[in-house]
Coordinates of C-alpha atoms in Angstrom, one line a residue:
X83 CA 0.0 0.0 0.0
X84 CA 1.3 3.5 -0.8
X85 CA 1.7 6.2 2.1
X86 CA 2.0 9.7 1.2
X87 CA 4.3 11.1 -1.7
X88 CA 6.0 13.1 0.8
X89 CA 9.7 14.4 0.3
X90 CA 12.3 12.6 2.6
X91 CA 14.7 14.8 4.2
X92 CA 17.8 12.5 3.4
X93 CA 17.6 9.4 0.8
X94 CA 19.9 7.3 3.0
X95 CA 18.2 4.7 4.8
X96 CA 15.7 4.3 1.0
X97 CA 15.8 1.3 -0.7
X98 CA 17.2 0.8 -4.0
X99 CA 14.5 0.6 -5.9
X100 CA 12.7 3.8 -4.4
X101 CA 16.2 5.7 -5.1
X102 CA 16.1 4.5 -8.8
X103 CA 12.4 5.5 -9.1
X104 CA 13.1 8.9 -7.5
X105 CA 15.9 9.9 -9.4
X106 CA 14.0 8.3 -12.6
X107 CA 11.1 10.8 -12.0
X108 CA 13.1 13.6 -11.3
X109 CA 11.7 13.6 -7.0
X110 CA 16.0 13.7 -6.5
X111 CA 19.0 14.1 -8.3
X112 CA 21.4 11.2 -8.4
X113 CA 24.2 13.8 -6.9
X114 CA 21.7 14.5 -4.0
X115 CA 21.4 10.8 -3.0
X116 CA 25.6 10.4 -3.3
X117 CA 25.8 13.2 -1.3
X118 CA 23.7 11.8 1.3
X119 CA 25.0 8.6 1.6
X120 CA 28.4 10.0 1.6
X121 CA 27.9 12.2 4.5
X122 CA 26.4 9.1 6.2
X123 CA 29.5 6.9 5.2
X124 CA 31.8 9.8 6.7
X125 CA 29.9 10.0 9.9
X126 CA 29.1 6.1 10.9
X127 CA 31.9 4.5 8.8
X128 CA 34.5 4.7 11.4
X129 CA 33.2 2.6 14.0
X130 CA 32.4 0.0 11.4
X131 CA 35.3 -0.1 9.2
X132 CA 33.1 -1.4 6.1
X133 CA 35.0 0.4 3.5
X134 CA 38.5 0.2 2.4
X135 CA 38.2 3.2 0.2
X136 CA 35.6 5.4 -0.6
X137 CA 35.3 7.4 -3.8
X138 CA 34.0 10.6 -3.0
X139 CA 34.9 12.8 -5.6
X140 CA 34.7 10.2 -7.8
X141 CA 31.3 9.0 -7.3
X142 CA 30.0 12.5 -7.3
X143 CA 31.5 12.9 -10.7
X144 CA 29.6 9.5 -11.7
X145 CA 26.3 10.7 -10.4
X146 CA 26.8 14.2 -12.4
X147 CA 26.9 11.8 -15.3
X148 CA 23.7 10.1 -14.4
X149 CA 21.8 13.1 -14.0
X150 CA 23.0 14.5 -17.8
X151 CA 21.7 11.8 -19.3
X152 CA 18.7 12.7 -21.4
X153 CA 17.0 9.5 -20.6
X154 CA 17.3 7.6 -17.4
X155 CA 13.6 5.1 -18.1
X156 CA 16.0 2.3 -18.7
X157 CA 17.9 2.9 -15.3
X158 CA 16.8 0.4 -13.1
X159 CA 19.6 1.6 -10.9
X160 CA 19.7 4.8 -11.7
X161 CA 21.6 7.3 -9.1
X162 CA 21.9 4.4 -6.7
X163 CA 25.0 4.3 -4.9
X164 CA 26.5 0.7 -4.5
X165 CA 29.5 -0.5 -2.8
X166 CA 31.8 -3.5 -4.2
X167 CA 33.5 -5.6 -2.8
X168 CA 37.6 -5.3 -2.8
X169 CA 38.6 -8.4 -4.3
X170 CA 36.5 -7.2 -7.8
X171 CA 38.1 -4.5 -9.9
X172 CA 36.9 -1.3 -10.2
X173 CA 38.7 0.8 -13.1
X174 CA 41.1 3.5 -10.9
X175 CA 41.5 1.6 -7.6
X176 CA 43.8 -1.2 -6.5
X177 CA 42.3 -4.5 -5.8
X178 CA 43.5 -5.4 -2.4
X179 CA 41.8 -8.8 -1.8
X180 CA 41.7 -8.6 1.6
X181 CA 45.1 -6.6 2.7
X182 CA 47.9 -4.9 1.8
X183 CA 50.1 -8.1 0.8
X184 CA 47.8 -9.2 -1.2
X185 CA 47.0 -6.1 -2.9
X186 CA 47.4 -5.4 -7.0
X187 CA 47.7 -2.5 -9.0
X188 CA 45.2 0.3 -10.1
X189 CA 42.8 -1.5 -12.4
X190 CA 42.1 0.1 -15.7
X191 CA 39.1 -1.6 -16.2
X192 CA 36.2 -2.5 -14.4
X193 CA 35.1 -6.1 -14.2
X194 CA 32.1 -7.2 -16.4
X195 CA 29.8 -7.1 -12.5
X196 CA 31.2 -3.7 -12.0
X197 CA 30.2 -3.0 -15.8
X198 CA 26.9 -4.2 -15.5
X199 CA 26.1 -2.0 -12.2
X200 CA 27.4 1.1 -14.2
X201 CA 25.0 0.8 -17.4
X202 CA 22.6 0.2 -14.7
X203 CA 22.9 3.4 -13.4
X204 CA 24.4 2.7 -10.4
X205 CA 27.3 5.0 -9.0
X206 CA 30.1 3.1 -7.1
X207 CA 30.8 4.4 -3.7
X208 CA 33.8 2.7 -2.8
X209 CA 35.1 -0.8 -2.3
X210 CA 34.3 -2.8 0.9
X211 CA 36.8 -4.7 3.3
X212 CA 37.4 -8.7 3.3
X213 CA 39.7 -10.8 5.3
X214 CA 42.7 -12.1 3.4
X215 CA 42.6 -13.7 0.3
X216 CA 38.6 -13.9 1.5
X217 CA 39.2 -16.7 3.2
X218 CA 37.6 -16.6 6.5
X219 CA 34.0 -15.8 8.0
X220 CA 35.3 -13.0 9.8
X221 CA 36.3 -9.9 8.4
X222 CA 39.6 -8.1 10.1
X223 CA 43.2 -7.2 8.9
X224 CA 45.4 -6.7 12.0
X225 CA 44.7 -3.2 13.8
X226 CA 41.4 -2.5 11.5
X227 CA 38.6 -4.8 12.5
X228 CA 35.1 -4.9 10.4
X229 CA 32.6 -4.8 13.0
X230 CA 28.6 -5.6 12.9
X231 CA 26.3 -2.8 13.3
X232 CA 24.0 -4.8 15.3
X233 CA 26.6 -5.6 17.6
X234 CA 29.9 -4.4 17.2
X235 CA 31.7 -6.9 19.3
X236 CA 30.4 -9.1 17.1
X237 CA 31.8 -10.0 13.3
X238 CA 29.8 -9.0 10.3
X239 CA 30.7 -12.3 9.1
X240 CA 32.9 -12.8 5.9
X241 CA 34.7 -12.8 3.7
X242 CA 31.8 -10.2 2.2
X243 CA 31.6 -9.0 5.6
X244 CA 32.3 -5.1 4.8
X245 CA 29.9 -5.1 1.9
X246 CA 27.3 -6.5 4.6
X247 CA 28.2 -3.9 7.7
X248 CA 27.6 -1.4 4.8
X249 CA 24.1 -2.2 4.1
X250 CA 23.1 -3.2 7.9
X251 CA 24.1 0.5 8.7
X252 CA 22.5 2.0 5.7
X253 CA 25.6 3.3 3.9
X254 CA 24.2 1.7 1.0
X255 CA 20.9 0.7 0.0
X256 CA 23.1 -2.9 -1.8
X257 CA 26.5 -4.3 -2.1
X258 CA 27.9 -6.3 -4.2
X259 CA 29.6 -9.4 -2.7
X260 CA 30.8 -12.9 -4.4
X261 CA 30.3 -15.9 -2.3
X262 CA 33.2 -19.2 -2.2
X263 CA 31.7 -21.1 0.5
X264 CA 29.7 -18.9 1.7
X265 CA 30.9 -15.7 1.7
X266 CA 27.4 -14.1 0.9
X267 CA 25.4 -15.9 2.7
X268 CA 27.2 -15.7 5.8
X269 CA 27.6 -11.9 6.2
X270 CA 23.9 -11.7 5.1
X271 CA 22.8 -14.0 8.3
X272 CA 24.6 -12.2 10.7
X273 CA 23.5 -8.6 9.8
X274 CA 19.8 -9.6 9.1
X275 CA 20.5 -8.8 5.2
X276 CA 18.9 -11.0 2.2
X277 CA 21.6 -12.7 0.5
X278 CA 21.4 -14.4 -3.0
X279 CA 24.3 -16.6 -4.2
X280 CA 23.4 -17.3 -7.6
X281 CA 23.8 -21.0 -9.4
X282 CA 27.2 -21.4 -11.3
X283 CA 27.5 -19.8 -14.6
X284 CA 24.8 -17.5 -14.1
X285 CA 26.6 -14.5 -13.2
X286 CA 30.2 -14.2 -14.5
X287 CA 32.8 -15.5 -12.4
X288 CA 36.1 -14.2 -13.6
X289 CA 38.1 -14.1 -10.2
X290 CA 41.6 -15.3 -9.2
X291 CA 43.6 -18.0 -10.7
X292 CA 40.3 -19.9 -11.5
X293 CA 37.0 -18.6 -9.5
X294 CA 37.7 -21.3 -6.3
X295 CA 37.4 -24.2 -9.3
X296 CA 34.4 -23.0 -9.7
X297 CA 33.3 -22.6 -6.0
X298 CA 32.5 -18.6 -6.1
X299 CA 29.9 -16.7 -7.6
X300 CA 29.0 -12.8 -7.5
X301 CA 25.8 -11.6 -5.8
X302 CA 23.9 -9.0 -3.6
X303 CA 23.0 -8.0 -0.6
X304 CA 20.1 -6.6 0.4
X305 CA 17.6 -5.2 3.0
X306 CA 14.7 -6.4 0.8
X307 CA 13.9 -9.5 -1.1
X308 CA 13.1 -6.5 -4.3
X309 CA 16.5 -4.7 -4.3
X310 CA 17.8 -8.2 -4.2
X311 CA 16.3 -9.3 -7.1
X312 CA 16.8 -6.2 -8.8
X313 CA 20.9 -6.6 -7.9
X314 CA 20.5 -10.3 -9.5
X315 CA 19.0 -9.0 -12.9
X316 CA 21.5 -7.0 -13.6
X317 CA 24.7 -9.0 -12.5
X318 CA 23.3 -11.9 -14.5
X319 CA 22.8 -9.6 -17.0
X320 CA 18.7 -9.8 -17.2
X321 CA 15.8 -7.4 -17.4
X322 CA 14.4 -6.9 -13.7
X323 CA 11.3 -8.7 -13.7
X324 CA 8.3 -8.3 -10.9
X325 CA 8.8 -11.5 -8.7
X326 CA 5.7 -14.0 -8.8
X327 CA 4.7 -15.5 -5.3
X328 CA 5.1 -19.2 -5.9
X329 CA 1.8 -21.2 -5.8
X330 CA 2.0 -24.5 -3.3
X331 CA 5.7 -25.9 -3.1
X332 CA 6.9 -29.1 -1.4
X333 CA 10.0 -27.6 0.8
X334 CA 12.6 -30.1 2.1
X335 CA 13.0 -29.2 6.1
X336 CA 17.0 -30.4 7.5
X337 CA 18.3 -29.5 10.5
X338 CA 21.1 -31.9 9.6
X339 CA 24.6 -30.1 10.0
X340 CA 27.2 -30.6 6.7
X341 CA 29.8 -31.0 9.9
X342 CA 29.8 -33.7 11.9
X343 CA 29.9 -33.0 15.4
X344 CA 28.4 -29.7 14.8
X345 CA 24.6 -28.8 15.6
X346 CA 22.6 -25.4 15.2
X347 CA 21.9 -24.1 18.9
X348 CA 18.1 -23.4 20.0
X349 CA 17.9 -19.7 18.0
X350 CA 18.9 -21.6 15.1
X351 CA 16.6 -24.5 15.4
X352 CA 13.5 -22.0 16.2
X353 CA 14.6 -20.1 12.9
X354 CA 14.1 -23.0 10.8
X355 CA 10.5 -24.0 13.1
X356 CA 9.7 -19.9 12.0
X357 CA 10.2 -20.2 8.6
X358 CA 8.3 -23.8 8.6
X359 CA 5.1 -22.1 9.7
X360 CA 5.8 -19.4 7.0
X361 CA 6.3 -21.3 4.2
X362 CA 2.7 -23.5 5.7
X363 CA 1.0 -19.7 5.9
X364 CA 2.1 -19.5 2.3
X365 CA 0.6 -22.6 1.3
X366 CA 3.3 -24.8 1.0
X367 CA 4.1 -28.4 2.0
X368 CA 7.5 -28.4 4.6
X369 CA 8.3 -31.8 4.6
X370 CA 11.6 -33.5 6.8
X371 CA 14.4 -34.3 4.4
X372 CA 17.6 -34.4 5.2
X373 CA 20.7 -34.3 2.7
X374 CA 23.3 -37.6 2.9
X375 CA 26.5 -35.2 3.2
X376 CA 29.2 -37.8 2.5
X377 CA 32.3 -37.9 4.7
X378 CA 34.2 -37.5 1.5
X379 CA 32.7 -34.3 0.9
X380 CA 34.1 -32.0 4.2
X381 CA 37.5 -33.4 3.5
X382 CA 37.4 -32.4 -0.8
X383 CA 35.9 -29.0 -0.1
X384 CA 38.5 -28.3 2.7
X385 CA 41.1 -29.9 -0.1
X386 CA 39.4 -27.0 -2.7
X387 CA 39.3 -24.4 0.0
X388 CA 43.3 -24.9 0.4
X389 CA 44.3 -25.2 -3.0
X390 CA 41.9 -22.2 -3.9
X391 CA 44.2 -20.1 -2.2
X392 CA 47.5 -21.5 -3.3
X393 CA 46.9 -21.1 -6.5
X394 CA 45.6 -17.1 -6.2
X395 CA 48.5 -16.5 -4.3
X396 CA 50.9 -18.2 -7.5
X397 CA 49.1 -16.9 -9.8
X398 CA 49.6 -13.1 -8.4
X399 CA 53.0 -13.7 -7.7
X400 CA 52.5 -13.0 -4.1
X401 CA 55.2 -13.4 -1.4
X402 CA 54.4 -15.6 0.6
X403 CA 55.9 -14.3 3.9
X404 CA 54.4 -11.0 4.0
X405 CA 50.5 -12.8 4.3
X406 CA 49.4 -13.6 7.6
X407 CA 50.0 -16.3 9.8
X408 CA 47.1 -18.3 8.9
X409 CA 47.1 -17.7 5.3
X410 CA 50.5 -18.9 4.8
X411 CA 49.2 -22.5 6.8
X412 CA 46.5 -22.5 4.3
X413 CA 48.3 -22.0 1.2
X414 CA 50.8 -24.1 2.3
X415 CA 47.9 -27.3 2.7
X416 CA 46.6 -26.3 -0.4
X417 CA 50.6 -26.8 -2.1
X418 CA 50.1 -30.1 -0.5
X419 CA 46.5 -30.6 -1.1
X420 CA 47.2 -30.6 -4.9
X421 CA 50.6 -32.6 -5.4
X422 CA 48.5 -35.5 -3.4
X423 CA 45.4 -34.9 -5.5
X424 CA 42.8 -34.2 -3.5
X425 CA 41.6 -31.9 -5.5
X426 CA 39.3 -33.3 -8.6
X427 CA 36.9 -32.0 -10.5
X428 CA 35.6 -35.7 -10.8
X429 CA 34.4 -35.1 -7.1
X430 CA 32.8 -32.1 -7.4
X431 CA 30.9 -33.1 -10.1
X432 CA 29.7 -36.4 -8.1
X433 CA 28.0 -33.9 -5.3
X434 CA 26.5 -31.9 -7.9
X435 CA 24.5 -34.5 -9.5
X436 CA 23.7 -36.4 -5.7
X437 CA 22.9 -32.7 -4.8
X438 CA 20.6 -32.3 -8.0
X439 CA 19.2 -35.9 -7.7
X440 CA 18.1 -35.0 -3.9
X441 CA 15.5 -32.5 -5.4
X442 CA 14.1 -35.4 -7.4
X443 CA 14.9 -38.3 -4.9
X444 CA 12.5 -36.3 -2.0
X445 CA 10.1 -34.8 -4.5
X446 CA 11.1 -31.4 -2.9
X447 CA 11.1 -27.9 -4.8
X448 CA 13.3 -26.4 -2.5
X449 CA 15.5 -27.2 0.8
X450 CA 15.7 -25.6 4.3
X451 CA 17.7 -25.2 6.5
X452 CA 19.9 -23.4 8.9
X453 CA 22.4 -20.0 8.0
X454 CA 23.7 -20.5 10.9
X455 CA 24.7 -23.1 13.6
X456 CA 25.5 -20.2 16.5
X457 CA 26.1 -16.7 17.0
X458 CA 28.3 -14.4 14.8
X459 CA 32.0 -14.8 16.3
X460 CA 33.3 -11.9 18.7
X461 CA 35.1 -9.2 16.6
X462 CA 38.5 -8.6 16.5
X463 CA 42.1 -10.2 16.7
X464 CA 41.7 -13.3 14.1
X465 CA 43.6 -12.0 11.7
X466 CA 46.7 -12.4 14.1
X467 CA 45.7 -15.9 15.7
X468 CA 46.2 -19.0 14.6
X469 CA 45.1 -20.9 11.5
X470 CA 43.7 -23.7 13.6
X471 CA 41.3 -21.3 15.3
X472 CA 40.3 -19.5 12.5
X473 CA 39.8 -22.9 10.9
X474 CA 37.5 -24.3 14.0
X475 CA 35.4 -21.2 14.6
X476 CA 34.3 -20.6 11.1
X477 CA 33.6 -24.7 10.8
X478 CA 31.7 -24.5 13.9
X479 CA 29.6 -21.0 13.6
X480 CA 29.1 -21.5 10.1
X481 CA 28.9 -25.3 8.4
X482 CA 25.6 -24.7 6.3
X483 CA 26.8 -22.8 3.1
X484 CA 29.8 -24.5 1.3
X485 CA 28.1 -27.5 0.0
X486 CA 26.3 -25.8 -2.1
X487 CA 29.2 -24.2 -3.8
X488 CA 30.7 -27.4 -4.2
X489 CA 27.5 -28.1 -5.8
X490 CA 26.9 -25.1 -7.8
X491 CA 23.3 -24.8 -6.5
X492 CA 21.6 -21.2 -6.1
X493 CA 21.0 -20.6 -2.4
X494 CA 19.6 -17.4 -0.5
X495 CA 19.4 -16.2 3.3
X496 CA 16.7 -14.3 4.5
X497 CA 16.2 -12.9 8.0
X498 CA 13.0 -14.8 10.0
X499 CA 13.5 -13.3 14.0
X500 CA 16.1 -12.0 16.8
X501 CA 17.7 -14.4 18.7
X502 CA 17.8 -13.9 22.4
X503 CA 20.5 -11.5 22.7
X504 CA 18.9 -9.0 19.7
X505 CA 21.5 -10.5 16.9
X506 CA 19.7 -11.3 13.6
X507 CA 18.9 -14.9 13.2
X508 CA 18.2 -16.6 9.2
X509 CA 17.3 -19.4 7.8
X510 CA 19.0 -20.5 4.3
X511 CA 16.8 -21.7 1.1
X512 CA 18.4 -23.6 -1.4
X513 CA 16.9 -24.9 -4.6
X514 CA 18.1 -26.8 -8.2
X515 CA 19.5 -24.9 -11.1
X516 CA 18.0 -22.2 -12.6
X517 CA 16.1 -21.6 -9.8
X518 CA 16.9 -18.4 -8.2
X519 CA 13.5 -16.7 -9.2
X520 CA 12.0 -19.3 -7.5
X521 CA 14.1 -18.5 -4.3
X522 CA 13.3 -15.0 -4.8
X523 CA 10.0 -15.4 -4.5
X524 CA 9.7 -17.6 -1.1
X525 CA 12.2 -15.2 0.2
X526 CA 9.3 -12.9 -0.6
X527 CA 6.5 -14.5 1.3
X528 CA 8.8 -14.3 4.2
X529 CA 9.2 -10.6 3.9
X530 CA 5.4 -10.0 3.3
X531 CA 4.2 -12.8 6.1
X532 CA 7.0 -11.6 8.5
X533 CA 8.6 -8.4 7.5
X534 CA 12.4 -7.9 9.1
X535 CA 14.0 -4.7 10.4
X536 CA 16.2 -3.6 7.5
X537 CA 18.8 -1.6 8.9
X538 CA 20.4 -2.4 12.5
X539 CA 19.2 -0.6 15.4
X540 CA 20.2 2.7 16.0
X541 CA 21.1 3.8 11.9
X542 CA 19.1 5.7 9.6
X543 CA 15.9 3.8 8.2
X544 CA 13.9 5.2 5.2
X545 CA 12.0 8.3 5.4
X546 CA 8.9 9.2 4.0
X547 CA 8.7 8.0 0.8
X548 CA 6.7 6.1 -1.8
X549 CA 6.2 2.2 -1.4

């Protein structure tokens, strides 16, 4: 339902399809909204550290150029201000991937995601912080810690977790994030985002020495399921389309952890009971059935994981002793990981058809299941300990996503409650390929059934504006 057409004061806090429609209808310039969410970034951005650089003159430049041009109909995007994550280049920044070691030169072009958000219309802020090499759940680099605006003693998650603290606080209405074995879906669950990894091949890829082998794929994150599916459009290089709710879908329900050993807690456990009743308010079947995640499995993607980062660093030309303590432990297993040769494609390929076949197998549309097994990790410090605890508190916090990038499966997060100590607590919905609209749309009977704060409490939400 609409609410008055009234003016908002400031445009931070909008979402980015009410941006896009203001700027298309002339209610605000696209230099206005920059402005705004500039000022914002300058004010809040230093107790979050979500940005590694911000491109102030730069982006007000860009937005100039929005608002010349003579037609802006075909903007979906148009004048919204979008962060990216600092692993992708943007044309006139170095890519630092995490940290100074790691960083490379100024890039002269912009890669084909950063392209698409362009002729979209949207103006790029700045790029957002990782952990090294984005391999970790938790975003720090020694002295500068990425916190969570819901809790910043907490972690923002990772390795997107900058482009998520971002959006939680309102600094942009989306980010772009890519997502290895998680790295979307993660951040998304601890900052109560939306978070879409997209199936492989739909977006492209084009990171590294060769995208994970396959693991990683660029997406968005959001405060709505619309931005988010506007934000998937264009990086898969689509026409935004108005999302359909889904008419009566059998939904696979699996508590079952990928990690042995390792259970969701009870604010995990409810989240999934939550979004079971929501899907049955929707009108759909939720039905136990619970993946078989081989043994094999943990020990070939922690085999991928390794040698994923081995061969960025080779590939790069990267020395080796300047990376952190626990990045050189993992590059140096993922050396070893490969000359024993346990890394295959042959493997991969065997979960993505068992992963496929459970679909059919169960006669389920979709699968549910945790984000989460605990609470985001405390903030601060990781970057400096040892590889073994990284390793153990992002297994244990965080077992639900990889498989399906070992499986090249679309998979979303959406936000369904609080747990008990106010953090944002998610459920994860995967489906087979191709089905990302699909996912979309449940995502959306969430939102309408049970809508979710969309900023963190205390920054900016949206002003008076039209819905």
């Amino acid at each position: 339902m609409a609410v008055p057409d009234i003016m908002p004061t400031t445009w931070v806090g909008a979402t980015a399809k009410q941006i896009a429609r203001g700027v298309r209808r002339g209610d605000v310039s696209a230099t206005q909204v920059v402005a705004d969410h500039l000022d914002h970034i300058a004010r809040a951005d230093a107790g979050l550290a979500a940005f590694r650089t911000v491109r102030g003159g730069e982006a007000v430049t860009e937005a100039e150029k929005v608002d010349e041009q003579d037609d802006l109909a075909n903007l979906p995007l148009a004048g919204v201000p979008v962060a990216v994550k600092e692993n992708t280049p943007v044309a006139g920044l170095p890519t630092w991937n995490g940290s100074a070691a790691v960083r490379t030169g100024v890039a002269e072009a912009d890669h084909e995601v950063v392209r698409r958000l362009r002729g979209a219309g949207a103006v790029i802020l700045g790029v957002t912080r990782m952990p090294e090499l984005g391999l970790w759940g938790i975003t720090d680099e020694g002295p500068t810690v990425t916190r969570n605006p819901w809790d910043p003693a907490r972690t923002p998650g990772g390795s997107s977790g900058g482009a998520a603290a971002a959006v939680a606080a309102g600094l942009v209405p989306i980010a772009h994030g890519n997502d290895g074995l998680g790295s979307i879906r993660i951040p998304a669950a601890c900052c109560g985002l939306v978070g879409l990894k997209p199936g492989r091949g739909v977006v492209p890829c084009q990171l590294g020495a060769e995208d994970w082998f396959g693991l990683t794929e660029h997406g968005m994150l959001a405060t709505t399921v619309a931005d988010a599916a506007v934000g998937f459009a264009i990086l898969a290089g689509r026409r935004p389309e108005k999302l359909v709710p889904p008419q009566r879908l059998r939904v696979g329900v699996s508590l079952r952890s990928p990690v042995r050993g390792v259970h969701p807690d009870a604010p995990n456990r409810d989240a999934v009971t939550a979004a079971g009743r929501l899907l049955a308010a929707a009108g759909h079947d939720a039905v136990p059935a619970d993946p078989v995640y081989p043994t094999a499995l943990g020990l070939q993607g922690l085999a991928t994981w390794f040698a994923a980062a081995a061969a960025d660093v080779r590939a790069a030309g990267i020395d080796r002793s300047s990376l952190q303590r626990r990045s050189r432990r993992h590059v140096a297993l993922g050396d070893w990981a490969q000359r024993r040769g346990y890394v295959r494609e042959a493997d991969r390929a065997a979960w993505r058809e068992r992963s496929i076949g459970f679909f059919t197998d169960h006669s389920v549309d979709l699968l549910l299941t945790p984000a989460l097994a605990s609470a985001p990790p405390e903030a601060g410090g990781w970057s400096g300990r040892s590889w073994r605890s990284n390793l153990l508190t992002n297994i244990r916090y965080a077992p639900y996503a990889a498989p399906w990038n070992v499986a090249g499966l679309p998979a979303i997060v959406v936000p369904v409650g609080r747990r008990p100590d106010g953090l944002p607590v998610a459920v994860q919905l995967v489906g087979p390929p191709g089905s990302e609209l699909l996912l979309l749309g449940v995502a959306g009977q969430f939102e309408l059934a049970a809508p979710w704060p969309r900023h963190a409490p205390g920054y900016p939400r949206v002003a008076a504006t039209t819905s």
